């Protein structure tokens, strides 16, 4: 394998790793949404009603509605992104076929802007256009990898699954805890889960873990406190 081929292979592998990390980060965020949303719903219902049946119904409804909402929202969003990527690639393909000289000059200019000397950039642009011009233009000009365009079905399933798994944390706490201890057990389980998702997301993003964990837990506690208070207020008003 030549040095140039090795470099391309390494670049492609790094891109694949980056894609996997982005998907994992999105999954962590989806799980985080499930944890906070379902926990907030359960805490709110617990504040309004002490009924175990009401809590169970609220949890099932919350997980189902949230997971479907996440799946549909992600599918629509990623479908729009995928359509846009395909349209831009089609336009770039036409330009390379119709005005190859201008596209080669554009490639040389982009390389110069990256710090390559003009003469070297010109030779590199000519060599690129003799091989895989579309891939190079797509990545440098459009920031798109033609071999890794967005998949809306994968995104939808990933978001749905992540939200469901996150929502199961407070749901299982409700099912397993003694009825009188439902609220503190849900809060404790959510805090632990949010500490985990905060640590994972910070590690993936190479950010400070303590700050991310504190932010994650504080946000979850505020959300649960507000919904519990509203549930208590609503329950007292209706009662």
XYZ file of C-alpha atoms in Angstrom:
239
model
C 0.000 0.000 0.000
C 1.393 3.422 -0.952
C 1.730 6.287 1.502
C -1.092 8.166 -0.234
C -3.376 5.150 -0.036
C -2.492 4.663 3.634
C -3.339 8.305 4.327
C -6.714 7.981 2.607
C -7.472 4.794 4.516
C -6.519 6.408 7.825
C -8.649 9.450 7.034
C -11.617 7.240 6.168
C -11.169 5.229 9.377
C -11.012 8.419 11.449
C -14.180 9.610 9.737
C -15.925 6.348 10.612
C -14.826 6.685 14.238
C -16.119 10.252 14.261
C -19.467 9.106 12.860
C -19.742 6.382 15.502
C -18.957 8.866 18.271
C -21.605 11.255 16.943
C -24.191 8.469 16.953
C -23.171 7.413 20.459
C -23.353 10.991 21.679
C -26.832 11.337 20.150
C -27.873 8.079 21.840
C -26.661 9.366 25.211
C -28.618 12.586 24.737
C -31.717 10.615 23.735
C -31.424 8.478 26.855
C -30.993 11.627 28.914
C -34.212 13.030 27.440
C -36.020 9.805 28.317
C -34.759 9.850 31.891
C -35.716 13.471 32.580
C -39.013 13.490 30.633
C -40.464 10.317 32.103
C -39.166 11.065 35.595
C -40.671 14.551 35.448
C -43.994 13.099 34.326
C -44.021 10.467 37.082
C -43.036 12.951 39.753
C -45.736 15.336 38.564
C -48.380 12.590 38.730
C -47.061 11.503 42.137
C -47.545 15.065 43.342
C -51.171 15.045 42.179
C -52.139 11.454 42.972
C -50.882 8.665 45.183
C -52.439 5.999 42.968
C -50.034 3.287 41.819
C -52.230 2.687 38.783
C -52.015 6.349 37.798
C -48.219 6.255 38.055
C -47.991 3.100 35.947
C -50.310 4.507 33.280
C -48.407 7.788 33.196
C -45.076 5.999 32.845
C -46.207 3.771 29.983
C -47.859 6.698 28.204
C -44.816 8.907 28.726
C -42.357 6.357 27.353
C -44.588 5.497 24.385
C -45.359 9.086 23.414
C -41.819 10.296 23.989
C -40.195 7.468 22.040
C -42.552 7.923 19.077
C -42.078 11.683 19.154
C -38.294 11.284 19.191
C -38.414 8.770 16.322
C -40.676 10.892 14.121
C -38.799 14.101 14.885
C -35.430 12.510 14.153
C -36.715 10.876 10.963
C -38.087 14.170 9.624
C -34.971 16.113 10.599
C -32.465 13.623 9.203
C -34.557 13.076 6.053
C -34.376 16.809 5.354
C -30.623 16.742 5.970
C -30.218 13.704 3.698
C -32.240 15.328 0.897
C -30.101 18.439 1.171
C -26.867 16.417 1.066
C -28.010 14.477 -1.996
C -29.052 17.673 -3.792
C -25.699 19.336 -3.100
C -23.791 16.243 -4.256
C -25.854 16.103 -7.455
C -25.096 19.768 -8.136
C -21.393 19.234 -7.490
C -21.405 16.217 -9.820
C -22.982 18.309 -12.620
C -20.491 21.128 -12.139
C -17.566 18.695 -12.315
C -18.950 17.343 -15.599
C -19.807 20.714 -17.137
C -17.087 23.078 -15.888
C -14.151 20.877 -14.816
C -11.527 23.619 -15.280
C -13.325 26.039 -12.982
C -13.811 23.300 -10.410
C -10.111 22.434 -10.555
C -9.225 26.104 -10.009
C -11.661 26.173 -7.104
C -9.977 23.123 -5.564
C -6.557 24.780 -5.892
C -7.910 27.912 -4.197
C -9.370 25.895 -1.323
C -6.022 24.170 -0.819
C -4.254 27.543 -0.808
C -6.671 28.746 1.872
C -5.597 25.755 3.940
C -1.993 26.930 3.773
C -0.688 25.074 0.702
C 1.577 27.069 -1.607
C -0.045 28.118 -4.888
C 2.180 25.990 -7.108
C 1.776 22.927 -4.901
C -1.971 23.522 -4.598
C -2.277 23.633 -8.383
C -0.460 20.331 -8.824
C -2.468 18.730 -6.025
C -5.745 19.926 -7.549
C -4.790 18.431 -10.909
C -3.917 15.112 -9.276
C -7.161 15.117 -7.278
C -9.183 15.713 -10.436
C -7.485 12.777 -12.098
C -8.734 10.495 -9.283
C -11.758 11.237 -7.050
C -12.715 14.857 -7.590
C -16.280 14.498 -6.288
C -15.226 13.104 -2.903
C -12.585 15.806 -2.439
C -14.931 18.659 -3.385
C -17.718 17.226 -1.252
C -15.543 17.021 1.840
C -13.619 20.290 1.428
C -16.377 22.434 -0.043
C -19.568 20.925 1.378
C -18.281 19.081 4.464
C -20.052 15.909 3.254
C -18.679 12.399 2.923
C -20.390 10.950 -0.192
C -20.033 7.437 1.229
C -21.636 8.295 4.578
C -24.735 10.388 3.942
C -27.331 10.582 6.719
C -29.723 7.649 7.182
C -33.109 8.766 8.594
C -34.263 5.227 9.474
C -31.160 4.544 11.566
C -31.508 7.896 13.301
C -35.189 7.294 14.066
C -34.622 3.830 15.541
C -31.607 5.002 17.553
C -33.522 7.916 19.080
C -36.573 5.766 19.823
C -34.483 3.072 21.508
C -32.348 5.540 23.459
C -35.383 7.405 24.801
C -37.091 4.131 25.748
C -34.053 2.842 27.641
C -33.686 6.147 29.455
C -37.375 6.265 30.340
C -37.236 2.747 31.770
C -34.972 3.953 34.587
C -37.635 5.959 36.476
C -40.327 3.523 35.323
C -38.561 0.544 36.919
C -38.011 2.603 40.051
C -41.773 3.144 40.287
C -42.505 -0.553 39.757
C -39.909 -1.859 42.212
C -40.040 0.704 45.016
C -42.411 0.454 47.993
C -45.371 2.715 47.249
C -44.645 5.085 50.121
C -41.076 5.552 48.842
C -41.819 6.068 45.146
C -40.780 9.721 44.937
C -37.399 9.475 46.735
C -36.533 6.238 44.901
C -37.343 7.800 41.518
C -35.277 10.873 42.384
C -32.317 8.744 43.521
C -32.425 6.519 40.439
C -32.658 9.520 38.141
C -29.716 11.241 39.830
C -27.561 8.142 39.372
C -28.632 7.742 35.748
C -27.988 11.417 34.978
C -24.551 11.179 36.575
C -23.772 8.297 34.212
C -25.081 9.992 31.047
C -23.370 13.250 32.007
C -20.047 11.467 32.503
C -20.378 9.551 29.227
C -21.303 12.623 27.174
C -18.437 14.630 28.699
C -15.969 11.827 28.021
C -17.082 11.559 24.385
C -16.783 15.311 23.964
C -13.492 15.445 25.895
C -15.020 17.985 28.285
C -14.602 18.251 32.082
C -16.621 15.406 33.609
C -17.520 16.977 37.021
C -19.002 20.083 35.397
C -21.071 18.037 32.925
C -22.331 15.710 35.662
C -23.276 18.620 37.940
C -25.082 20.413 35.096
C -26.933 17.252 34.097
C -28.047 16.379 37.622
C -29.010 19.963 38.489
C -31.157 20.252 35.368
C -32.924 16.983 36.115
C -33.587 17.936 39.741
C -35.005 21.326 38.735
C -37.291 19.678 36.164
C -38.570 17.150 38.709
C -39.044 19.797 41.407
C -41.099 21.981 39.086
C -43.302 19.140 37.856
C -43.792 17.813 41.388
C -44.825 21.275 42.566
C -47.235 21.699 39.659
C -48.651 18.245 40.323
C -49.205 19.074 43.985
C -50.845 22.394 43.041
C -53.059 20.761 40.407
C -53.996 17.900 42.713
C -54.901 20.269 45.543
C -56.919 22.493 43.208
C -58.877 19.631 41.680
C -59.332 17.914 45.009
